[in-house]
Coordinates of C-alpha atoms and ligand atoms in Angstrom, one line a residue:
X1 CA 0.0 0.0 0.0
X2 CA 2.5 2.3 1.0
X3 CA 5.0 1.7 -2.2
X4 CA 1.5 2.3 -4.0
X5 CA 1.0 5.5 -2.8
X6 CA 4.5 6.2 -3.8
X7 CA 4.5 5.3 -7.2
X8 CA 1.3 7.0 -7.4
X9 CA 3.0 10.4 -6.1
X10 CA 6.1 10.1 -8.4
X11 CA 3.8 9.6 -11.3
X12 CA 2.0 12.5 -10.3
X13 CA 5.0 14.6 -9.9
X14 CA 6.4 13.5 -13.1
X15 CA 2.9 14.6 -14.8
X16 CA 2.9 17.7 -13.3
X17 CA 7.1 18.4 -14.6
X18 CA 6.8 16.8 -18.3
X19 CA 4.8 20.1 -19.7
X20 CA 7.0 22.4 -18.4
X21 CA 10.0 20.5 -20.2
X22 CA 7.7 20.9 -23.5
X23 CA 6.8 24.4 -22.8
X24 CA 8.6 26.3 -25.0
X25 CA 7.6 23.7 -28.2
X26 CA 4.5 22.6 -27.6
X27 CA 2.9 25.2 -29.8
X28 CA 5.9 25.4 -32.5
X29 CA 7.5 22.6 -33.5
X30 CA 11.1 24.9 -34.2
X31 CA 11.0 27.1 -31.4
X32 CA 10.0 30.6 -33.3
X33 CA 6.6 32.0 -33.7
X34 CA 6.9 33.0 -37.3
X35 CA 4.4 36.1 -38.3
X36 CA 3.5 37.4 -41.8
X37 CA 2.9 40.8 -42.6
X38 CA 3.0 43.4 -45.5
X39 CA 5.0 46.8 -43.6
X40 CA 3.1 48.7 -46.7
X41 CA 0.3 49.8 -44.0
X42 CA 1.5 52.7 -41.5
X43 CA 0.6 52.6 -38.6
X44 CA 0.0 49.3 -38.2
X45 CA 3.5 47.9 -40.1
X46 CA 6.1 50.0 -41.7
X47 CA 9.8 50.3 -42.4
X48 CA 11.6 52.7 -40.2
X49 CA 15.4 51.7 -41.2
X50 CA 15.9 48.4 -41.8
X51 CA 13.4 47.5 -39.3
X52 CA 9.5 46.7 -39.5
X53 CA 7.9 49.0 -37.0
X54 CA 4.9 49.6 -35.9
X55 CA 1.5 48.5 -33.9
X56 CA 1.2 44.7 -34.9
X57 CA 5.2 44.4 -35.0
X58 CA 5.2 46.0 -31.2
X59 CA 1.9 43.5 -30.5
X60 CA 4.2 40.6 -31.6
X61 CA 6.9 41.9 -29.3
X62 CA 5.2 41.6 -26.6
X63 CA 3.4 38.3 -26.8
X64 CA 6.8 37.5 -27.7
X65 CA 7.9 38.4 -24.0
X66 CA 4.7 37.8 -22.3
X67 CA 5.2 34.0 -23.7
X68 CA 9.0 33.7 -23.5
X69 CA 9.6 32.9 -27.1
X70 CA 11.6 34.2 -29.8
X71 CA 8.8 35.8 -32.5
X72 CA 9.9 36.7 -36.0
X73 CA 8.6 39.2 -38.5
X74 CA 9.1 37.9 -42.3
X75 CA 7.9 40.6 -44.8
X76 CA 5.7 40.0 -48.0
X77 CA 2.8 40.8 -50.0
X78 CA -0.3 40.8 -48.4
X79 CA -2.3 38.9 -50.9
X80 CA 0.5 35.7 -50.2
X81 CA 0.2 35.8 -46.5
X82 CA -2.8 33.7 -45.6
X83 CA -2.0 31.2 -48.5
X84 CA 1.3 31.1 -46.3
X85 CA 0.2 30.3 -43.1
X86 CA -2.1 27.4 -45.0
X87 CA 1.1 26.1 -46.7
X88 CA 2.6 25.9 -42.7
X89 CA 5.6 28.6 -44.4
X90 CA 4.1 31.0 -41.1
X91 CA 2.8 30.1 -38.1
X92 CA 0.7 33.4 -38.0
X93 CA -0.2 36.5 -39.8
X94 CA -0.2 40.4 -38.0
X95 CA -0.7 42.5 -40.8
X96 CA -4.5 44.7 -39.8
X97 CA -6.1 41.3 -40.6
X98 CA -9.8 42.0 -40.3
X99 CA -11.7 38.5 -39.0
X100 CA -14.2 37.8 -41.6
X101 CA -16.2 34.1 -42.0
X102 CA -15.1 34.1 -45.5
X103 CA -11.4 34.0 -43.8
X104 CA -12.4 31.8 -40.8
X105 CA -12.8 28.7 -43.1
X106 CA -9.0 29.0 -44.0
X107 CA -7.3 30.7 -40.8
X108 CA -7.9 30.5 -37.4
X109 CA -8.5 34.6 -35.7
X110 CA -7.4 35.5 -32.2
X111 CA -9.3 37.8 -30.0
X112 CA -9.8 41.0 -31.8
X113 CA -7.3 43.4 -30.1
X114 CA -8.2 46.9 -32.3
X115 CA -11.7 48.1 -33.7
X116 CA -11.7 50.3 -37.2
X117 CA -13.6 50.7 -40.2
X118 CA -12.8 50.9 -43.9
X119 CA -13.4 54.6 -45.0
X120 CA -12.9 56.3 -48.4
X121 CA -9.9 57.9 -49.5
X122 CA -11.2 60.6 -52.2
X123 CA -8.9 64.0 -53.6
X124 CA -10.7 66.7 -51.6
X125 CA -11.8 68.4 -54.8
X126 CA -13.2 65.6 -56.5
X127 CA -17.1 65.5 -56.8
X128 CA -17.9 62.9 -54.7
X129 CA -18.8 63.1 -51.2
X130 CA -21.2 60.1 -50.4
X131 CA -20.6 56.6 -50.7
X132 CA -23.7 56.2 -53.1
X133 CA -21.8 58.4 -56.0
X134 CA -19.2 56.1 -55.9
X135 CA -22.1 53.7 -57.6
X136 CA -21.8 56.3 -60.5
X137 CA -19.1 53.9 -62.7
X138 CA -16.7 55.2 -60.3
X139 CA -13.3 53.4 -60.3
X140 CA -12.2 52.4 -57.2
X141 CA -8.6 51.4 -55.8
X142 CA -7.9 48.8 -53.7
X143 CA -5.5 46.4 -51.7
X144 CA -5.2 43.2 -53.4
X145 CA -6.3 40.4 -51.1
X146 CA -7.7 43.0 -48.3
X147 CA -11.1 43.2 -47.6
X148 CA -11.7 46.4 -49.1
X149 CA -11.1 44.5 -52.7
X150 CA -14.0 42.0 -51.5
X151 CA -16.8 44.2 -50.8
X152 CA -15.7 46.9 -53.0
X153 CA -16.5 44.4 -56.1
X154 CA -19.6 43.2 -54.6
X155 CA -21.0 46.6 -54.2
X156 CA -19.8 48.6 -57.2
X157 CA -19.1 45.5 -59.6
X158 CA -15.4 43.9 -60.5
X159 CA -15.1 46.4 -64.0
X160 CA -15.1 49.3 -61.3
X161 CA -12.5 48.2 -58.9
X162 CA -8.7 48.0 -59.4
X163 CA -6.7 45.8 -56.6
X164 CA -3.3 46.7 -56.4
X165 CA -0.6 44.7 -54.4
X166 CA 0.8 47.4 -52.2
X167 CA -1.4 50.1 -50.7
X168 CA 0.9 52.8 -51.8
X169 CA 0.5 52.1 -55.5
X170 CA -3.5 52.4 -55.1
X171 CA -2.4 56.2 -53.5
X172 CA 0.0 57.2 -55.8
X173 CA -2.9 56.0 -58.2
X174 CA -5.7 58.4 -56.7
X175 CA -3.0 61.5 -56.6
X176 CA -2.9 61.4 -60.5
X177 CA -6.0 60.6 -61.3
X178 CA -6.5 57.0 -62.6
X179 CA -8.8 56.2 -60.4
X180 CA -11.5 58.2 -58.3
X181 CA -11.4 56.4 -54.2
X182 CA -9.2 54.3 -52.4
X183 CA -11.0 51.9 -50.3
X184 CA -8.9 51.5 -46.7
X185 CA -8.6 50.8 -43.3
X186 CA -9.1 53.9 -41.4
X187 CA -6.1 54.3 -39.4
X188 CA -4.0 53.9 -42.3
X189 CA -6.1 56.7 -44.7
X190 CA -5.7 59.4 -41.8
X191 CA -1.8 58.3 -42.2
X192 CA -2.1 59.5 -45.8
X193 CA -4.4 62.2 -45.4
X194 CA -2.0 63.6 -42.8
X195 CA 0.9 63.6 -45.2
X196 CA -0.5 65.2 -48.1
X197 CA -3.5 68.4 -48.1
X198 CA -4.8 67.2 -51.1
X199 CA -6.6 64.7 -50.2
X200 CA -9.5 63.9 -48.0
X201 CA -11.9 61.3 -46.3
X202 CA -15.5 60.5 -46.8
X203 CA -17.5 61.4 -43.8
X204 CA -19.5 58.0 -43.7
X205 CA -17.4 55.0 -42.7
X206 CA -17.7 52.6 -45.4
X207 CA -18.0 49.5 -42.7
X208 CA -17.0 48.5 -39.3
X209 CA -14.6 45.7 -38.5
X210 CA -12.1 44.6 -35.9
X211 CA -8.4 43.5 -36.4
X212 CA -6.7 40.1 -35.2
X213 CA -4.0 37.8 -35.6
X214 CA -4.8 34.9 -38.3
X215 CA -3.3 31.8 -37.2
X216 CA -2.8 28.6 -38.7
X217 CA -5.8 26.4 -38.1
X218 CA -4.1 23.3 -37.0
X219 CA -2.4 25.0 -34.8
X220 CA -5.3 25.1 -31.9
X221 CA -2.3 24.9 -29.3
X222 CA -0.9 28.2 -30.4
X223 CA -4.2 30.1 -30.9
X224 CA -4.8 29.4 -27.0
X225 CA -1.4 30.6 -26.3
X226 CA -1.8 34.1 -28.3
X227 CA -5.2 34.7 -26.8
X228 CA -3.7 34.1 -23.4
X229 CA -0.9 37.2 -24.2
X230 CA -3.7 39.4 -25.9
X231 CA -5.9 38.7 -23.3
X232 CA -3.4 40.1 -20.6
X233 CA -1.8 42.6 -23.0
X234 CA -5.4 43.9 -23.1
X235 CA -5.6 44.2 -19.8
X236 CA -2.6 45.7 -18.3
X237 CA -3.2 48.4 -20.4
X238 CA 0.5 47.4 -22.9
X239 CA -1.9 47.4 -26.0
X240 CA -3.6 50.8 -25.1
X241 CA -0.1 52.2 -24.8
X242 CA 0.8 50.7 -28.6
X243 CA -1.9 52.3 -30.0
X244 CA -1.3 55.8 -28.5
X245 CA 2.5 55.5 -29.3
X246 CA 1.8 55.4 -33.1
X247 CA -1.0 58.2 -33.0
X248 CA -0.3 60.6 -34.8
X249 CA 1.7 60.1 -37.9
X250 CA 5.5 60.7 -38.5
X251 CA 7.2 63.7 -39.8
X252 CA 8.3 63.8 -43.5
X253 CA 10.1 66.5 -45.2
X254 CA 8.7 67.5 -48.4
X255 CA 10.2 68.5 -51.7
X256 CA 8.9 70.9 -54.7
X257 CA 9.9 70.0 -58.2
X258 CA 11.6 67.5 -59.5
X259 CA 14.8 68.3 -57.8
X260 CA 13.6 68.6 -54.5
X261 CA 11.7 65.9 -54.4
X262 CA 14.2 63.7 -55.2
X263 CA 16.3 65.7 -52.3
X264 CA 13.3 65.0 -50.1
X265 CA 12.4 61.6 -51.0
X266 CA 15.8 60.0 -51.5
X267 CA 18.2 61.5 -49.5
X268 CA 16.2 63.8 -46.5
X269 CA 14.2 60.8 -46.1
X270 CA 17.0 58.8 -46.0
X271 CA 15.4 56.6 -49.4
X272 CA 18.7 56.4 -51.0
X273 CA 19.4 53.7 -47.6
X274 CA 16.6 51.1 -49.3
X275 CA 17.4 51.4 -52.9
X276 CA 21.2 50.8 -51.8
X277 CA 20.6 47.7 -50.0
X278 CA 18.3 46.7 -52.5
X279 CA 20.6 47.4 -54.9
X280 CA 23.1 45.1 -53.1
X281 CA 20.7 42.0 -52.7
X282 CA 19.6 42.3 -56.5
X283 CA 23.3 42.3 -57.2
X284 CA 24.1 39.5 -55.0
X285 CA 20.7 37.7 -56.1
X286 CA 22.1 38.1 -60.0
X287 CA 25.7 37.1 -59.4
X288 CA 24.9 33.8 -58.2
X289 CA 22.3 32.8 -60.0
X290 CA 24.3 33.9 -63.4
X291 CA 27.1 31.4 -61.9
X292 CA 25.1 28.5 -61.3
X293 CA 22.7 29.1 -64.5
X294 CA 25.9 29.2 -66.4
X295 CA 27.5 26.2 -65.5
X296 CA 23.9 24.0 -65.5
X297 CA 23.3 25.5 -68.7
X298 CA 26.6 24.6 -70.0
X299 CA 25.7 21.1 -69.1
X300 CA 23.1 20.6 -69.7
X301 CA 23.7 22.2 -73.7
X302 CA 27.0 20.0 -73.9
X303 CA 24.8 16.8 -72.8
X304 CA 21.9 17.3 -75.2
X305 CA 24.7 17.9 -78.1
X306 CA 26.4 14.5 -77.1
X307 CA 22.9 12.5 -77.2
X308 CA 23.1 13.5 -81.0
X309 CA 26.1 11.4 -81.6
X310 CA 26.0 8.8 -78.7
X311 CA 24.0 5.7 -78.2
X312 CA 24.5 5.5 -74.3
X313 CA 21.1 5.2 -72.7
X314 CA 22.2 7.4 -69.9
X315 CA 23.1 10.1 -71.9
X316 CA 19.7 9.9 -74.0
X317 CA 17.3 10.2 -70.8
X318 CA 19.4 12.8 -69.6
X319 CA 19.0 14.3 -72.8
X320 CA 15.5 14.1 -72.6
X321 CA 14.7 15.0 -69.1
X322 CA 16.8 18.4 -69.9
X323 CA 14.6 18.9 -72.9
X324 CA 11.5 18.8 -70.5
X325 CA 13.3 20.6 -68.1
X326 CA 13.7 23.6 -70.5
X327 CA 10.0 23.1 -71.9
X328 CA 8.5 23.7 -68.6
X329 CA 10.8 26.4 -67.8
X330 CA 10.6 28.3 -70.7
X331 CA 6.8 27.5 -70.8
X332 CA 5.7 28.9 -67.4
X333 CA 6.0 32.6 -66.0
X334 CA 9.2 33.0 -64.2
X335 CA 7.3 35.1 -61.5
X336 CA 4.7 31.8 -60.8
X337 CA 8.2 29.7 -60.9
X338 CA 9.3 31.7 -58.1
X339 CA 6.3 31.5 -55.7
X340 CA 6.8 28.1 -56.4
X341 CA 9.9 27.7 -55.3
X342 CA 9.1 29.7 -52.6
X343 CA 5.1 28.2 -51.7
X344 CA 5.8 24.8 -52.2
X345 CA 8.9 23.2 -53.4
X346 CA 11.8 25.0 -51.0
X347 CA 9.2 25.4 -48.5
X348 CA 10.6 24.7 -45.3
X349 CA 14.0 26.5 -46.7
X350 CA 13.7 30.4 -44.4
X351 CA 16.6 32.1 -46.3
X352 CA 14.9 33.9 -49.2
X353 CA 18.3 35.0 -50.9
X354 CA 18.9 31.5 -51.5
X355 CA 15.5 30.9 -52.7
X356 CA 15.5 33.4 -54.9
X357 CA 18.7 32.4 -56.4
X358 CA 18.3 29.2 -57.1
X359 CA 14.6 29.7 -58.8
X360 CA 16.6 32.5 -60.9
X361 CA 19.6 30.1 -61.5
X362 CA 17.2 27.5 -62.8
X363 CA 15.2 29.8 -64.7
X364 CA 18.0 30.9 -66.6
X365 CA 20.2 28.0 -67.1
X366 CA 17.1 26.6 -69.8
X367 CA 17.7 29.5 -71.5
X368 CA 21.7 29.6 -71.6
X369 CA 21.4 26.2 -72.3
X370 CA 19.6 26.7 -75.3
X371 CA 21.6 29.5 -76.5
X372 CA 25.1 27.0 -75.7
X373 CA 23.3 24.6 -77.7
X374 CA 22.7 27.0 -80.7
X375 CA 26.4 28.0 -80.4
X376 CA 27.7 24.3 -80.6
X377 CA 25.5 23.4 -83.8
X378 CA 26.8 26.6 -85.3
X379 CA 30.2 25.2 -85.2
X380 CA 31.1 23.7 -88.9
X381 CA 31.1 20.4 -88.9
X382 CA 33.9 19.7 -90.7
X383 CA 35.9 20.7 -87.6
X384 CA 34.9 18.3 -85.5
X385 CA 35.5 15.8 -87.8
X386 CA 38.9 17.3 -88.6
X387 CA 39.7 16.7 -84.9
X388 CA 38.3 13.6 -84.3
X389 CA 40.5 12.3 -87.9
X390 CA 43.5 13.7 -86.0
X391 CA 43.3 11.6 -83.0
X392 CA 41.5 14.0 -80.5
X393 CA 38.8 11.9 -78.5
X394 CA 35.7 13.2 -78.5
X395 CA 36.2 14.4 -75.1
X396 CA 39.1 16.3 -76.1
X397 CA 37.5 17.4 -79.3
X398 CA 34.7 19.2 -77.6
X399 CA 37.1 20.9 -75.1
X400 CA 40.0 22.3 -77.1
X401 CA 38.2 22.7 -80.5
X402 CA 34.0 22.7 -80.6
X403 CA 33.3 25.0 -76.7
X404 CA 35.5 27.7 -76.8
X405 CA 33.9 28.5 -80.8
X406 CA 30.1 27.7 -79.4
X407 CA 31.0 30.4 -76.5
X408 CA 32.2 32.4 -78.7
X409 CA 29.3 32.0 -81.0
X410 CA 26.7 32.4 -77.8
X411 CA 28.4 35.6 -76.7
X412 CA 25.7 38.4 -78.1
X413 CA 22.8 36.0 -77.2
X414 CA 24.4 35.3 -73.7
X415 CA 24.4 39.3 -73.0
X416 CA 21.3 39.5 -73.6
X417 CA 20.4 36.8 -71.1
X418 CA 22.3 38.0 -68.6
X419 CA 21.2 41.3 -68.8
X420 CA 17.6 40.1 -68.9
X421 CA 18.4 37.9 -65.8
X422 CA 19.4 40.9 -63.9
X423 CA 16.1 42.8 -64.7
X424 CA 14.3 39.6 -64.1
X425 CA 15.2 39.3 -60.5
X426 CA 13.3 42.7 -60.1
X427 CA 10.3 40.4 -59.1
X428 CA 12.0 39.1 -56.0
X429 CA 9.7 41.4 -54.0
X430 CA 6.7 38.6 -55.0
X431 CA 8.2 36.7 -51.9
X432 CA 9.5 39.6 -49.9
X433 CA 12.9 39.8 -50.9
X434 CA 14.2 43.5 -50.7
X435 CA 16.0 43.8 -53.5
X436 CA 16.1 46.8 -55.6
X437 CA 12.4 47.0 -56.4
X438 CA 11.5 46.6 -53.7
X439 CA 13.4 48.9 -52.1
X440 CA 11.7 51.4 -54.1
X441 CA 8.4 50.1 -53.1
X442 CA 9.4 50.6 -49.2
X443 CA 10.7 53.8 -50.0
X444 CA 6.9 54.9 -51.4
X445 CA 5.5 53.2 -48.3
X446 CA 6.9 55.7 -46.1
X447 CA 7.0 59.2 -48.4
X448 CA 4.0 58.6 -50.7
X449 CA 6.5 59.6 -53.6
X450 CA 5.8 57.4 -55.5
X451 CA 7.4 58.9 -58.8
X452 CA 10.7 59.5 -57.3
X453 CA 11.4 56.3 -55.5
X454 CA 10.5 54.3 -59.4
X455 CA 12.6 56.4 -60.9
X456 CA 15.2 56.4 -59.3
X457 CA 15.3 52.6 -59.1
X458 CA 14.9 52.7 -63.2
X459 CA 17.5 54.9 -63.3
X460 CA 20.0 52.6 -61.3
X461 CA 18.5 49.3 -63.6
X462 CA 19.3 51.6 -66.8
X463 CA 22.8 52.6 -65.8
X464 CA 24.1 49.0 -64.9
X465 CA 22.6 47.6 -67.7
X466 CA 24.4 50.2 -69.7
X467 CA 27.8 49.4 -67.7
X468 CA 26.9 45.4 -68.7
X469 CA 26.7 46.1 -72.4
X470 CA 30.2 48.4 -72.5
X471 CA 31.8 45.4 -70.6
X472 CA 30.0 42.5 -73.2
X473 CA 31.3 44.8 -76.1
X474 CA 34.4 44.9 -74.5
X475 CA 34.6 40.7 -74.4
X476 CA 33.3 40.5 -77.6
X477 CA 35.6 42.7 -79.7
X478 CA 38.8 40.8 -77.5
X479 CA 37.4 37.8 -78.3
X480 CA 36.5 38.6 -82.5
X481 CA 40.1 38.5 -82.9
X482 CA 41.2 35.6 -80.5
Ligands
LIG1 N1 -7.8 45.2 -42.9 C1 -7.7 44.8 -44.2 C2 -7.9 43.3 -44.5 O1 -7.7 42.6 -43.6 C3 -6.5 45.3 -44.9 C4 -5.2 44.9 -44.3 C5 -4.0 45.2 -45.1 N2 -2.8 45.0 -44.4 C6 -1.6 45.4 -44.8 N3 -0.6 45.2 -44.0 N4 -1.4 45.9 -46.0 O2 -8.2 42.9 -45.5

């Protein structure tokens, strides 16, 4: 009886100890709370240096403490970041996620923390005033993915609404006149009102709604978990604080003419920081892929050649695998290749550089390939032949005598790709890469310039892809005479 009772104690005293071992990974598996957002939406998420600020990011901060985990913030387009959290790429999503049913059947929602409305962002001397004349074949800007772009289409029919990925774009849009209203959360139309006297809000809120945290739904265990630190962050008055810290929006200097809006925009404030770094990760993001794309498409070009001459079953499936290979790749968009890569097939990889390179590496090596492959079958003939006669293997033959002409023969066509790789990569912002593009894009989400910041990226694309072609000219003429 007594060892009983014992047993029965320890057993108890082990149940009571194993959860706290497991505490910090019951919820997720790896340790980190990964959150989604889109910092296109001041005050709620916004670059401030290299860092996403703002009300959700400082929620996240402190569930982060009030939990005793590490949390991190990965930046992307709105429109991908529940499809994220589904594909288990997130655990969560803070980005003024408004809890709808619609949602519900994909994403679990915390307890709303923040209650706002969608309101209408008009040019103060536009004719409309009411949220009935916008029925008047009004065109209508939205957020793509957001709620807005939802009910907006119901209620004034798809031909009248434009979605547009980041929130600035649908501004800038509005400023010059393409389209008549922006649809958008309140909070973050006072933010653009304040920054610019030219335009203005509709009186009427266009609806109500409240703001949560969308968390992946078979993830009950971590859902409980975040409405435990909301719940007390609530309470102790740390959420009240948040909000009250952002009121008010920040100060921007601005710029008159074209000069002094750049002065303003890129250098006063501080843009010229985000197109640099962006700069650098395009670079970076180009470099590598050109090296891998090079050597794969070499390959892959030298293989297919062989298969023309050989009889070696290896070589022929090779040969025909490649030829798929290139098929699909030159078959499908290079931007749904990349969300892809990204989405499903290098899913569980976090480091988006490498993603990014290796989806432009393989994008590119089909097409060097089939330029190598050009440049080998525009090698005469007669040469080969003329080395082979001479004792060369075929090995050898291919190396000293058939290559070094195809390259030769590729060069203009290989610029070309090259160059057109390093503009390609400008879509790296699709899975939140800051590369030079998108560097422009945070650069509007904070100034609203939304001329300067794209043309001064162009202007940087233009100048290096002028600096490219003097340096392929360069090769080329050393080489016309080699
Ligand atoms: N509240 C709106 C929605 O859930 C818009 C949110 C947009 N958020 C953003 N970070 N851009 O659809």
């Amino acid at each position: 009886m007594k060892n009983k009772n014992k047993i029965t104690l320890l057993i108890f005293a082990l149940l009571m100890f194993l959860p706290s071992l497991a505490s910090a990974n019951e919820f997720v598996d790896d340790g980190v709370i990964d959150f989604g957002t889109s910092a296109d939406f001041p005050p709620y998420e916004y670059y401030e240096g290299e860092d996403i600020v703002g009300i959700d990011p400082d929620i996240i901060k402190e569930i982060g403490d009030y939990l005793d985990i590490e949390v991190k913030i990965h930046d992307m387009d709105f429109n991908n970041i529940l499809a994220s959290i589904q594909s288990n790429k997130l655990d969560a999503g803070a980005a003024g996620f408004t809890v709808t049913e619609e949602r519900k059947k994909s994403v679990n929602f915390t307890d709303t923390f923040a209650k706002t409305s969608q309101v209408v962002l008009v040019k103060k001397d536009s004719q409309i005033s009411t949220i009935d004349e916008l029925r008047k074949n009004k065109k209508i800007g939205t957020q793509l993915g957001s709620i807005g772009h939802t009910l907006a289409t119901d209620d004034f029919g798809e031909e009248n609404v434009s979605a547009f990925v980041k929130v600035p774009d649908a501004v800038l849009a509005l400023k010059t006149g393409k389209i008549d209203a922006v649809i958008v959360d309140k909070e973050i139309a006072e933010n653009y009102k304040a920054s610019d006297d030219k335009l203005g809000i509709l009186d009427k809120t266009y609806v109500e709604e409240e703001y949560a945290i969308a968390v992946n739904k078979n993830n009950e265990a971590l859902l409980e978990k975040l409405n435990q630190a909301i719940g007390e962050l609530k309470k102790d008055g740390t959420i009240d604080k948040i909000m009250a810290k952002y009121e008010g929006s920040s100060e921007l200097s601005e710029g008159k003419g074209l000069i002094g809006r750049f002065k303003a925009t890129i250098i006063d404030n501080g843009g010229y920081k985000y197109l640099l770094d962006g700069l650098k990760t395009t670079i970076i993001v180009t470099s590598f892929a050109l090296i891998i794309s090079f050597l794969l498409g070499l390959i892959i070009a030298i293989t297919r050649a062989a298969s023309e001459e050989s009889t070696n079953i290896l070589i022929k499936i090779l040969d025909k695998v490649f030829a798929l290979f290139v098929t699909i790749i030159r078959g499908t968009p290079s931007t749904i290749q990349l969300l892809i890569m990204f989405n499903v097939i290098l899913v569980n990889l976090d480091n988006l550089l490498l993603v990014a390179v290796l989806s432009f590496a393989l994008n590119s090596s089909a097409y060097m390939a089939e330029i190598f492959r050009g440049g080998i079958n525009a090698v005469d003939k007669g040469e080969k032949e003329a080395a082979r006669s001479l004792g060369l293997t075929y090995y050898q033959t291919m190396r000293k005598v058939i290559m070094p002409q195809a390259i030769k023969n590729s060069l203009p066509a290989l610029a070309n790709e090259i160059i057109t790789l390093f503009k390609e990569t400008s879509i790296s912002g699709f899975i939140g890469l800051a590369d030079l593009t998108r560097g422009a894009s945070i650069v509007i989400s904070q100034t609203f310039d939304a001329g300067t910041a794209y043309f001064s990226a162009a202007i940087i694309y233009l100048v290096i892809v002028m600096v490219m072609e003097k340096i392929f000219k360069k090769i080329e003429k050393g080489l016309q005479y080699a």
